[in-house]
Coordinates of N, CA, C and O in Angstrom, one line a residue:
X625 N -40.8 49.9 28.4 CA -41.8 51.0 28.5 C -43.2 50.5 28.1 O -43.4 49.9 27.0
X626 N -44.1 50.8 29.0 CA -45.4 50.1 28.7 C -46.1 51.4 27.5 O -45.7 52.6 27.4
X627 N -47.0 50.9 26.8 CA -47.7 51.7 26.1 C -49.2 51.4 26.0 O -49.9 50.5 26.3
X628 N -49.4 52.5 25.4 CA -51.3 52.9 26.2 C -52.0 53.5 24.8 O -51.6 54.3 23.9
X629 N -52.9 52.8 24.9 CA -54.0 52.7 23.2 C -55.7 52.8 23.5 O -56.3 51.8 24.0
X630 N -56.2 54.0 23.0 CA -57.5 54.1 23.3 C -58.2 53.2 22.0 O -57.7 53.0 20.9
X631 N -59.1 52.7 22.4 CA -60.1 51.9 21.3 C -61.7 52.6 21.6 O -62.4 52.5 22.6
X632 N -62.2 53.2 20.5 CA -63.4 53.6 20.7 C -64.4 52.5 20.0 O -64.0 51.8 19.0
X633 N -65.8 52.2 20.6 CA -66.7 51.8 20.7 C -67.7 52.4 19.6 O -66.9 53.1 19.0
X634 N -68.6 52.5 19.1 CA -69.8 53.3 18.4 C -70.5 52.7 19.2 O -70.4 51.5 19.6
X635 N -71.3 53.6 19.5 CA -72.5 53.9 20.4 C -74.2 54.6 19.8 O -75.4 54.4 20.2
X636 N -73.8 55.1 18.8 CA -74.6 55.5 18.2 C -75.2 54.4 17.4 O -74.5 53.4 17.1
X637 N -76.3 54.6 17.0 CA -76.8 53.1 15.7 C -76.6 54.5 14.1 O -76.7 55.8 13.9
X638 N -76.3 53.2 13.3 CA -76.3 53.6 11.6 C -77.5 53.8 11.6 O -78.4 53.2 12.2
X639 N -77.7 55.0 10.7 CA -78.7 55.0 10.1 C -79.1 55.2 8.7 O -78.6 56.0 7.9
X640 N -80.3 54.3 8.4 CA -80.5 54.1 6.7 C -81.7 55.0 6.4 O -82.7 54.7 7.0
X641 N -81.7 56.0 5.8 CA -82.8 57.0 5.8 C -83.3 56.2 4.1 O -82.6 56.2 3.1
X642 N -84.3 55.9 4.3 CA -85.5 55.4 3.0 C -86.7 56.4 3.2 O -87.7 56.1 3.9
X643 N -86.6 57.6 2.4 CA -87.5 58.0 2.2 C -88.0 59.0 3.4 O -87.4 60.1 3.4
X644 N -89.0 58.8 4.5 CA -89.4 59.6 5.0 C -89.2 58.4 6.6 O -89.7 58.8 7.7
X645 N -88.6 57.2 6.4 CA -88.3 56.3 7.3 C -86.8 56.2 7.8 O -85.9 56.1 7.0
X646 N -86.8 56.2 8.9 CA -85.1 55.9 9.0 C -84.9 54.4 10.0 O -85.5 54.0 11.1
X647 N -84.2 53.9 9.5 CA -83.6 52.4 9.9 C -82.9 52.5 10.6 O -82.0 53.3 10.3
X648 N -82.7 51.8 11.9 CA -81.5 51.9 13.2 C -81.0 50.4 12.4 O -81.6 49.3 12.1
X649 N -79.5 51.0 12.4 CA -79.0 49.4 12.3 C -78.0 49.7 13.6 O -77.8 50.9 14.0
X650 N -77.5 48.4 14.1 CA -76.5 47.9 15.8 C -75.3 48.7 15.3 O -74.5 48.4 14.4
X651 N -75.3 50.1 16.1 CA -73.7 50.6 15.9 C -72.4 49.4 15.8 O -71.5 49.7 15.0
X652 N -72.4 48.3 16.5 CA -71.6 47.5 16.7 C -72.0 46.6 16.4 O -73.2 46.6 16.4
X653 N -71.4 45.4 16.0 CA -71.9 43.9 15.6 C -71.1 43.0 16.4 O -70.1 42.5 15.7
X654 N -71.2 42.5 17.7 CA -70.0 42.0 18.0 C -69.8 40.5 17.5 O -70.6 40.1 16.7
X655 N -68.9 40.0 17.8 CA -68.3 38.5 17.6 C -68.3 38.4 16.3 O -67.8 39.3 15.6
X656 N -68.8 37.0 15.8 CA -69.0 36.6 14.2 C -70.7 37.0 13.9 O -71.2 36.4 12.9
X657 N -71.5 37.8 14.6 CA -72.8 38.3 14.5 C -72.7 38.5 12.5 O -73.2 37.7 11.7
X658 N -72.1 39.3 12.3 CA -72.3 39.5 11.1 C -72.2 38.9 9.9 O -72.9 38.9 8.9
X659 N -70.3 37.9 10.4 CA -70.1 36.4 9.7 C -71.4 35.5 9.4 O -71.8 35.2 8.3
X660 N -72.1 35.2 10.4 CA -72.9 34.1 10.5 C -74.0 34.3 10.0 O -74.7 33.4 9.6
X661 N -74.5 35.7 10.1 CA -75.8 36.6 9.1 C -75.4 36.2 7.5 O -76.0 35.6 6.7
X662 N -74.2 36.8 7.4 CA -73.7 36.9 5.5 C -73.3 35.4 5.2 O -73.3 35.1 4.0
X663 N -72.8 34.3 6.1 CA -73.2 32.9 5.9 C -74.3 32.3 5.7 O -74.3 31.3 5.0
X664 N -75.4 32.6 6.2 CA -76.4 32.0 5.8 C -77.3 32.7 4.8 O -78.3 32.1 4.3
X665 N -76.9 33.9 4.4 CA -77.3 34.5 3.2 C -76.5 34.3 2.0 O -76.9 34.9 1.0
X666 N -75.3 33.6 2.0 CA -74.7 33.1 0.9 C -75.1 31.4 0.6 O -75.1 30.9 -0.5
X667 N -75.5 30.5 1.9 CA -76.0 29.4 1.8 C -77.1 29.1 1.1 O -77.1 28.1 0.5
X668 N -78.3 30.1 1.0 CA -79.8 30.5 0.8 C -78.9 30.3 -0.8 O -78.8 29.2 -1.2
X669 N -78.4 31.3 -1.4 CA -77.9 31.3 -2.6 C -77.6 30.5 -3.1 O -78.1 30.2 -4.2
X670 N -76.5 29.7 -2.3 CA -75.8 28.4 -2.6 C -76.8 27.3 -3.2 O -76.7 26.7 -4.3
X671 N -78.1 27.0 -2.2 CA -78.7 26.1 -2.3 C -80.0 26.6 -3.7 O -80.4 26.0 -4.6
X672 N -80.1 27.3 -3.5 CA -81.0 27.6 -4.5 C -80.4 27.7 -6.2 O -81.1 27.7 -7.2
X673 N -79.1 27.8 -6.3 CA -77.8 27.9 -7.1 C -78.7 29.2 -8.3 O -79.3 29.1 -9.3
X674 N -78.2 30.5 -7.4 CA -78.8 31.3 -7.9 C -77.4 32.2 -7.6 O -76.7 32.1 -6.5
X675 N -77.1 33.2 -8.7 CA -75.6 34.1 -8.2 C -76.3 35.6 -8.2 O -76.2 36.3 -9.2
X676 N -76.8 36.0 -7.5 CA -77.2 37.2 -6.9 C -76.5 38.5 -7.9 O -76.8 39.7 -7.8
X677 N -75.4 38.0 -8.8 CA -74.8 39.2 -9.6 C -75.5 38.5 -11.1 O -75.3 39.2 -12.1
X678 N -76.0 37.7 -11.2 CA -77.0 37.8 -12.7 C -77.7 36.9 -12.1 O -77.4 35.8 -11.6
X679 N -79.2 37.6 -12.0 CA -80.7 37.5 -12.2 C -81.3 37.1 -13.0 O -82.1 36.2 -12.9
X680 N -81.0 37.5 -13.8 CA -81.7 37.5 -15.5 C -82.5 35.8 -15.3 O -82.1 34.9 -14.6
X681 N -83.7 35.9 -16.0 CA -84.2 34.1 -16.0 C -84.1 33.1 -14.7 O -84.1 31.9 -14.7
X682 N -84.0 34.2 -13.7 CA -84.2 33.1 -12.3 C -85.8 33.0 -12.3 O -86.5 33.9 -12.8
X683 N -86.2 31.7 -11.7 CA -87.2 31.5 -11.1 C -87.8 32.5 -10.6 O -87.0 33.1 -9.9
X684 N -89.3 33.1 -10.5 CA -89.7 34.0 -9.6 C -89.8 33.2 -8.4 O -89.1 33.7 -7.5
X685 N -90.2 32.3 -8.0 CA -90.1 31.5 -6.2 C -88.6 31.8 -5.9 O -88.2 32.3 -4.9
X686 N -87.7 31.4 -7.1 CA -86.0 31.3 -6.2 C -85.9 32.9 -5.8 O -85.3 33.3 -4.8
X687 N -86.6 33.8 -7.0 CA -86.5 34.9 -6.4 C -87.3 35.9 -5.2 O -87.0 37.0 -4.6
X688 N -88.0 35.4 -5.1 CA -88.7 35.4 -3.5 C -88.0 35.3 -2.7 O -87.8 36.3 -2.0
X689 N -87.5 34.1 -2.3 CA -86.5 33.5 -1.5 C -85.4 34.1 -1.2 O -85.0 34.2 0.0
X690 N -84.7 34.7 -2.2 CA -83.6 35.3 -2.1 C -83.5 36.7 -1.8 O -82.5 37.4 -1.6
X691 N -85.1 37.4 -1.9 CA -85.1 38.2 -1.3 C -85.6 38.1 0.0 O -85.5 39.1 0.7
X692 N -86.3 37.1 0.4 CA -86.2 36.9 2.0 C -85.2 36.8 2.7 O -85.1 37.4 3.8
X693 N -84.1 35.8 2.1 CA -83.1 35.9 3.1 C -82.1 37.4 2.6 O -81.3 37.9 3.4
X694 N -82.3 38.0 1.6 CA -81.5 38.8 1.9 C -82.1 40.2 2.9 O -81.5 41.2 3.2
X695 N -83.5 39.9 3.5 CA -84.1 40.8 4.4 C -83.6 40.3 5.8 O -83.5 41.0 6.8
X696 N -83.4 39.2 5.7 CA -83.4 38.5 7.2 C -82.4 38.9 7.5 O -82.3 39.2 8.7
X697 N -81.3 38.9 6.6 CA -80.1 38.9 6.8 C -80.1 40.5 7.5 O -79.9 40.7 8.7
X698 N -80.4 41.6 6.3 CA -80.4 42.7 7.1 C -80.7 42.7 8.6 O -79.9 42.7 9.5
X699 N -82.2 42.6 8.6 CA -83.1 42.4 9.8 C -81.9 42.3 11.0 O -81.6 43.3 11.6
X700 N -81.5 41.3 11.1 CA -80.4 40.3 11.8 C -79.2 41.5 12.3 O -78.4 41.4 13.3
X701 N -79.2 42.5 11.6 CA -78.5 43.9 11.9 C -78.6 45.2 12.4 O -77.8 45.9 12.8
X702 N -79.9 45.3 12.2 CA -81.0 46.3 12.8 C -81.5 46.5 14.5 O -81.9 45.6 15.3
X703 N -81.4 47.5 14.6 CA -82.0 47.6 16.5 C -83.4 47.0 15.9 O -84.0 47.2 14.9
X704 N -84.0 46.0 17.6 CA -85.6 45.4 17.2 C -86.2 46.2 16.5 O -86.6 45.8 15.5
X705 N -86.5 47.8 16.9 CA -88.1 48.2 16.2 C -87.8 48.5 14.8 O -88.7 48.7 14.0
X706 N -86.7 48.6 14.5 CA -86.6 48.6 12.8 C -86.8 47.5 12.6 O -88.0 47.3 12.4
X707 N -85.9 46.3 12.8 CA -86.1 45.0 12.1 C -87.9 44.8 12.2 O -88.4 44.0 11.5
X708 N -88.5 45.3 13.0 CA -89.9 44.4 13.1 C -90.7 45.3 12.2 O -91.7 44.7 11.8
X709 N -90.3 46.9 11.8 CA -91.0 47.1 11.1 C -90.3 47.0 9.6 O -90.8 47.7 8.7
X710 N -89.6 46.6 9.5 CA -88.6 46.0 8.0 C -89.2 44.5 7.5 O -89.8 44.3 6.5
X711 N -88.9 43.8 8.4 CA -89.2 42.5 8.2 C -90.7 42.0 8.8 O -90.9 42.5 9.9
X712 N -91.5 41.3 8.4 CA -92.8 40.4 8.7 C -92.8 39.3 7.9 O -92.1 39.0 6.9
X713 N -93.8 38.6 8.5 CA -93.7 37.0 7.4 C -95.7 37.2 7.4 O -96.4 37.4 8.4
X714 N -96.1 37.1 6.3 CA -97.3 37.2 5.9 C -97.5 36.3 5.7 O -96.7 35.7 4.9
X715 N -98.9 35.6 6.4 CA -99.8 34.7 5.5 C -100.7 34.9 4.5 O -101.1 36.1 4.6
X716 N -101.3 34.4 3.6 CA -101.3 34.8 2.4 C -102.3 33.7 2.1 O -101.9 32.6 2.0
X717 N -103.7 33.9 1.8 CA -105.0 32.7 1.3 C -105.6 33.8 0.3 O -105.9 35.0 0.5
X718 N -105.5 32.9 -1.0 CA -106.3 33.5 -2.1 C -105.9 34.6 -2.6 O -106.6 35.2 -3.5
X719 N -104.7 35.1 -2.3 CA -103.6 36.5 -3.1 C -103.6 37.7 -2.1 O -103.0 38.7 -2.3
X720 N -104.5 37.6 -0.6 CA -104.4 38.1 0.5 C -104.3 37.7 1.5 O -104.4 36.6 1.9
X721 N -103.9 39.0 2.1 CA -102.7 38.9 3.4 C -103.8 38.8 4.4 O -104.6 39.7 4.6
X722 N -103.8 37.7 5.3 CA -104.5 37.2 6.4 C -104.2 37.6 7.5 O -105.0 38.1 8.2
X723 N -102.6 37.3 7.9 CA -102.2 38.0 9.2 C -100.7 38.3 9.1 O -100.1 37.6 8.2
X724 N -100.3 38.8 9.5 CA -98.4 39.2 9.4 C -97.9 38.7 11.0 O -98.6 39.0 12.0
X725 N -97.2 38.1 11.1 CA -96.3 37.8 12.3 C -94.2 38.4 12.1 O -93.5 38.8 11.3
X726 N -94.2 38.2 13.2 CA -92.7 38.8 12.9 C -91.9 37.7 13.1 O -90.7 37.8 13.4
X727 N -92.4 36.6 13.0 CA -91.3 35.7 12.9 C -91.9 34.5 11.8 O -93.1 34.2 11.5
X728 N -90.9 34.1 11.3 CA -91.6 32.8 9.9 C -92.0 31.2 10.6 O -92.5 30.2 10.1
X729 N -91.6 31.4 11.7 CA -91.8 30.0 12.6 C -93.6 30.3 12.9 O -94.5 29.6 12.3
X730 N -93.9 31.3 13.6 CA -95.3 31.9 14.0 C -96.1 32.2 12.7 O -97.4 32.0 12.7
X731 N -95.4 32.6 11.4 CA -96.7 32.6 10.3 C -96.6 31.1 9.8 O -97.5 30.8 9.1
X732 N -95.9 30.3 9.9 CA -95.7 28.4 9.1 C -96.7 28.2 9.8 O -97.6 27.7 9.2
X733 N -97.0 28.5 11.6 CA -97.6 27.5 12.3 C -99.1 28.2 12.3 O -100.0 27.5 12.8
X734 N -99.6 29.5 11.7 CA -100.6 30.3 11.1 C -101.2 29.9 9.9 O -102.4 30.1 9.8
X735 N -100.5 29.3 8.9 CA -100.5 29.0 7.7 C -101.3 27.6 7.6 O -102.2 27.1 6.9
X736 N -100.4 26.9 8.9 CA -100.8 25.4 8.8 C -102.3 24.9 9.3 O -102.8 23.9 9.0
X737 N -102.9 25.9 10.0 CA -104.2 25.6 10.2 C -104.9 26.5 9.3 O -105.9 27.0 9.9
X738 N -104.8 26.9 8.3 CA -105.7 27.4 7.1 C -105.2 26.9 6.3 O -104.0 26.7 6.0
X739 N -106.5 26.4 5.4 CA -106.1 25.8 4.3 C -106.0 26.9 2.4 O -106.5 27.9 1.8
X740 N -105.1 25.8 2.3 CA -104.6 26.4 1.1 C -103.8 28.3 1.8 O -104.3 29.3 1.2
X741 N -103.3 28.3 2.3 CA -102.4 29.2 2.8 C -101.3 29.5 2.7 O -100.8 28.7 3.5
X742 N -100.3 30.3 2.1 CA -98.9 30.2 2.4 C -98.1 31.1 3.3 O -98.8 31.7 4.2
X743 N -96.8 31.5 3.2 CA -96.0 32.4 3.9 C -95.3 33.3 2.9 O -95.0 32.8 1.9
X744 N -95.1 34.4 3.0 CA -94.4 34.6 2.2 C -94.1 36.4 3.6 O -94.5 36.8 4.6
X745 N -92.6 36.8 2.4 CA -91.6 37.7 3.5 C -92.8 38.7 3.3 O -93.6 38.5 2.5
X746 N -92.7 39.6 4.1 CA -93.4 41.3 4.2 C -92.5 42.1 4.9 O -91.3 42.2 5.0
X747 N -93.6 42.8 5.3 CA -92.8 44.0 5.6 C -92.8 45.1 5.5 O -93.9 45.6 5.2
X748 N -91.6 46.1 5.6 CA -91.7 47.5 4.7 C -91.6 46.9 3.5 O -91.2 45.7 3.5
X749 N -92.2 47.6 2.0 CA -91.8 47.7 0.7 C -91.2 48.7 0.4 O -91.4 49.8 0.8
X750 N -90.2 48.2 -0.4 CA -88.8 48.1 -0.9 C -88.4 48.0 -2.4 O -88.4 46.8 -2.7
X751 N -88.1 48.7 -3.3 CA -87.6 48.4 -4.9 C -86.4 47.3 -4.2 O -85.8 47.4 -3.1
X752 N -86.3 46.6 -5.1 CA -85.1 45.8 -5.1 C -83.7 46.4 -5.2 O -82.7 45.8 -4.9
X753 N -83.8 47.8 -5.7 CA -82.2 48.3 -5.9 C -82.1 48.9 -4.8 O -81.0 49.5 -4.6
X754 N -83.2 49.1 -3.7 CA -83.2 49.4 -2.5 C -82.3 48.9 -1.7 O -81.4 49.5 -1.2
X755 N -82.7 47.5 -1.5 CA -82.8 46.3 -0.7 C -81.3 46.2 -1.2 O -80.4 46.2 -0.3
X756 N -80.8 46.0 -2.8 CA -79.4 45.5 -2.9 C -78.6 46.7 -2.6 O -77.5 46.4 -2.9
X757 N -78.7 47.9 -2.2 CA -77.7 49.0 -1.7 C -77.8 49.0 -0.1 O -76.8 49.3 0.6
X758 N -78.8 48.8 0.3 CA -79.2 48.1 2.0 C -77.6 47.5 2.3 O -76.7 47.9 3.0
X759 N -77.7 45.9 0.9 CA -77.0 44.9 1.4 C -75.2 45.7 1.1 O -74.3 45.7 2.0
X760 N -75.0 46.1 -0.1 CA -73.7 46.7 -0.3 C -73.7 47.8 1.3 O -72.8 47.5 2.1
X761 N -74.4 48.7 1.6 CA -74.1 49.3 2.6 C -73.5 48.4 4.1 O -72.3 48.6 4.5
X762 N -74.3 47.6 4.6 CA -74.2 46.8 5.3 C -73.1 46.5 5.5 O -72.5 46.9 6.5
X763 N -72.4 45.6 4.5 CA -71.4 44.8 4.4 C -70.0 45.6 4.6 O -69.0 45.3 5.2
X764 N -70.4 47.4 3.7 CA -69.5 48.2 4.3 C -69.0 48.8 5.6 O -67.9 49.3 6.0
X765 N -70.2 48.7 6.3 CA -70.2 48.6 7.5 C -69.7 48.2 8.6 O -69.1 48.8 9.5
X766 N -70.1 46.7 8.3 CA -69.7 45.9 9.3 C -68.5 44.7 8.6 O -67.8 44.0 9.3
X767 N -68.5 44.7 7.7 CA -67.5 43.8 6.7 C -65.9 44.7 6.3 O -64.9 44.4 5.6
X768 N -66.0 45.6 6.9 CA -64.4 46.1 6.6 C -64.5 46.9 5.1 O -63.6 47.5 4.6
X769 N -66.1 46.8 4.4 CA -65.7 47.5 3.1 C -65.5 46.4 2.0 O -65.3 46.9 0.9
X770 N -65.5 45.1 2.1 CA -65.9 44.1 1.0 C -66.4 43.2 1.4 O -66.3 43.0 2.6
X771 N -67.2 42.1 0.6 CA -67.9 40.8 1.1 C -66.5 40.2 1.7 O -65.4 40.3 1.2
X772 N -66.8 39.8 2.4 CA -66.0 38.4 3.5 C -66.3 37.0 3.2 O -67.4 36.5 3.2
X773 N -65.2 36.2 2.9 CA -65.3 35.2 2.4 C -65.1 34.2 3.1 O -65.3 33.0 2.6
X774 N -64.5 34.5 4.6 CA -64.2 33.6 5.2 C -64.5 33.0 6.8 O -64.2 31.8 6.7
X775 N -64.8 33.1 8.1 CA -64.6 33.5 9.0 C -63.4 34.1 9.4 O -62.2 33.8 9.0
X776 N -63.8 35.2 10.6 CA -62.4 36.5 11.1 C -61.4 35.0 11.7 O -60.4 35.6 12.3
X777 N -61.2 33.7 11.8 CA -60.1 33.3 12.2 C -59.4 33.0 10.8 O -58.4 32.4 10.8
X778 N -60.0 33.3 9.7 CA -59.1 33.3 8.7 C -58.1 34.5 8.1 O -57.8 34.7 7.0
X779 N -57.9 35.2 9.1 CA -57.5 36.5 8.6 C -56.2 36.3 8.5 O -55.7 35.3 8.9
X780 N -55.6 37.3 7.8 CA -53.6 37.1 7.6 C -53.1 37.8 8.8 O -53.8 38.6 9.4
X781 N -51.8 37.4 9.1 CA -50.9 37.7 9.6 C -50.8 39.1 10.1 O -51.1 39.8 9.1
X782 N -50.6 39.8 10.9 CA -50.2 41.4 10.9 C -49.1 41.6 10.2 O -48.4 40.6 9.8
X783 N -48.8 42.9 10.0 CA -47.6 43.3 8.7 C -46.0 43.2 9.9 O -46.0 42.4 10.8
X784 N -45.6 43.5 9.9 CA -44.0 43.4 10.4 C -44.5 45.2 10.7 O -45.2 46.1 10.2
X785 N -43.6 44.9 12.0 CA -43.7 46.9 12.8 C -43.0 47.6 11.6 O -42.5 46.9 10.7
X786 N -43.0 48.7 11.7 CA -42.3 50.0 10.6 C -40.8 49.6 10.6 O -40.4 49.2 11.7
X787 N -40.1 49.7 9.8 CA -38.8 50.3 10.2 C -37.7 48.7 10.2 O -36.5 48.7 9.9
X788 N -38.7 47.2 10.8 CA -38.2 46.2 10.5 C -37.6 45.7 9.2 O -38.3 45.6 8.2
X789 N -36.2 45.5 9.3 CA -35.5 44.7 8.0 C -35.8 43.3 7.8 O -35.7 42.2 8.4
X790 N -36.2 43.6 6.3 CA -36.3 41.8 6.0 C -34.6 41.0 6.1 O -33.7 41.6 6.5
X791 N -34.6 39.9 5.9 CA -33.7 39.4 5.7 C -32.9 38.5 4.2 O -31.8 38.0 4.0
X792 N -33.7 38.7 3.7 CA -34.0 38.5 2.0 C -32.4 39.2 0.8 O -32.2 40.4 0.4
X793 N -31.8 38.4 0.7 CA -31.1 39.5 -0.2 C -31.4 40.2 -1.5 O -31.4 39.8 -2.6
X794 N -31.6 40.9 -1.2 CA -31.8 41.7 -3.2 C -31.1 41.3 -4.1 O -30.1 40.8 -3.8
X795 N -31.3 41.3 -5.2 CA -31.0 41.0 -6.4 C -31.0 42.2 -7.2 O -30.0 42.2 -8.0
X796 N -31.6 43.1 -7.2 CA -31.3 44.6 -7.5 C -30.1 45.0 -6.8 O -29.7 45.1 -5.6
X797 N -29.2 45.6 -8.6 CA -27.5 46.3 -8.4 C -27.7 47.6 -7.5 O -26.8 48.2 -6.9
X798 N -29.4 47.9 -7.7 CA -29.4 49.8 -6.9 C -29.0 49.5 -5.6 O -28.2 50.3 -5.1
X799 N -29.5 48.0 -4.7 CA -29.5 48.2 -3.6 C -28.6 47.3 -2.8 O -28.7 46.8 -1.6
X800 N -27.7 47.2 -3.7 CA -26.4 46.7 -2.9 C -25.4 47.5 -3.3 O -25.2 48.3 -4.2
X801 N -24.5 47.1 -1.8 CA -23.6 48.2 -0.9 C -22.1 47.9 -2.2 O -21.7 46.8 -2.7
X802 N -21.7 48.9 -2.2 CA -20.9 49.6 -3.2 C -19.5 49.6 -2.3 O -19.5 50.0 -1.1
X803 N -18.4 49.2 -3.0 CA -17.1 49.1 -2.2 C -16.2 51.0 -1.7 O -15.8 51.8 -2.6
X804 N -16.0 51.4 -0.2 CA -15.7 52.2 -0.2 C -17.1 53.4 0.6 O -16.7 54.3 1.3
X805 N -18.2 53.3 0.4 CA -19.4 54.0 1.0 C -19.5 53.4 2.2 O -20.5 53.7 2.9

């Protein structure tokens, strides 16, 4: 007997209401989209050997950093016109902002013909306890409800159908068969 299984889609985008702004994030994330976002935002980490659950006495540059990639990473989840007005890469001569581009490739190559210039993330502004409920939300989202540690080809086994007997014998007296029953 064949059997028949609807799978629904989201179609609608999440939305992150900040204030008097609301954020489209991609109803759907397909493939490892979201794997390969929260991989390279745990790499940023890695390499900077910074653990995102104590701050205390980080560098302010490592903490820059880690709050760029933890923007990117969002960004990277967002329908375009949120991410572009979430995320910008600012150039920066003399403690002001010269020009904003929406990509960090386009403000490096901005930066490089002005002297004494750097880059740094922009964007919307954000408290940081903002930004880190952004990231818990996110992950709820599209992560099943906890950080993911692995890629999805690491996942376990499906459970055995309902109603399937192990084959295992018990060792519990409750649940062995009694002479006469």
């Amino acid at each position: 007997m064949s059997q028949r299984r609807q799978f629904t889609i989201n179609v609608e985008p999440h939305v992150a209401e900040i204030g008097d702004t609301e954020l489209l994030f991609q109803p759907e994330v397909m493939g490892d989209e979201f794997l390969d976002a929260y991989e390279d935002l745990q790499e940023t980490q890695k390499r900077l050997g910074v653990d995102v659950n104590d701050l205390a006495g980080v560098e302010p540059e490592k903490l820059r950093l880690i709050v760029a990639s933890l923007r990117v990473f969002l960004a990277r989840l967002m329908l375009p016109e949120s991410a572009d007005e979430f995320l910008a890469w600012d150039v920066v001569k003399a403690g002001k902002v010269v020009d904003s581009y929406p990509t960090e490739e386009e403000a490096e190559a901005r930066a490089a013909k002005l002297k004494d210039a750097a880059v740094r993330v922009g964007g919307m502004r954000l408290p940081d306890r903002v930004l880190v409920q952004l990231l818990e939300w996110a992950v709820e989202l599209y992560g099943g409800g906890s950080r993911p540690t692995t890629s999805s080809t690491g996942s376990a086994a499906a459970s055995p159908p309902p109603g399937t007997r192990g084959r295992a014998v018990s060792r519990s007296k409750g649940s062995t068969r009694t002479g006469g029953r």
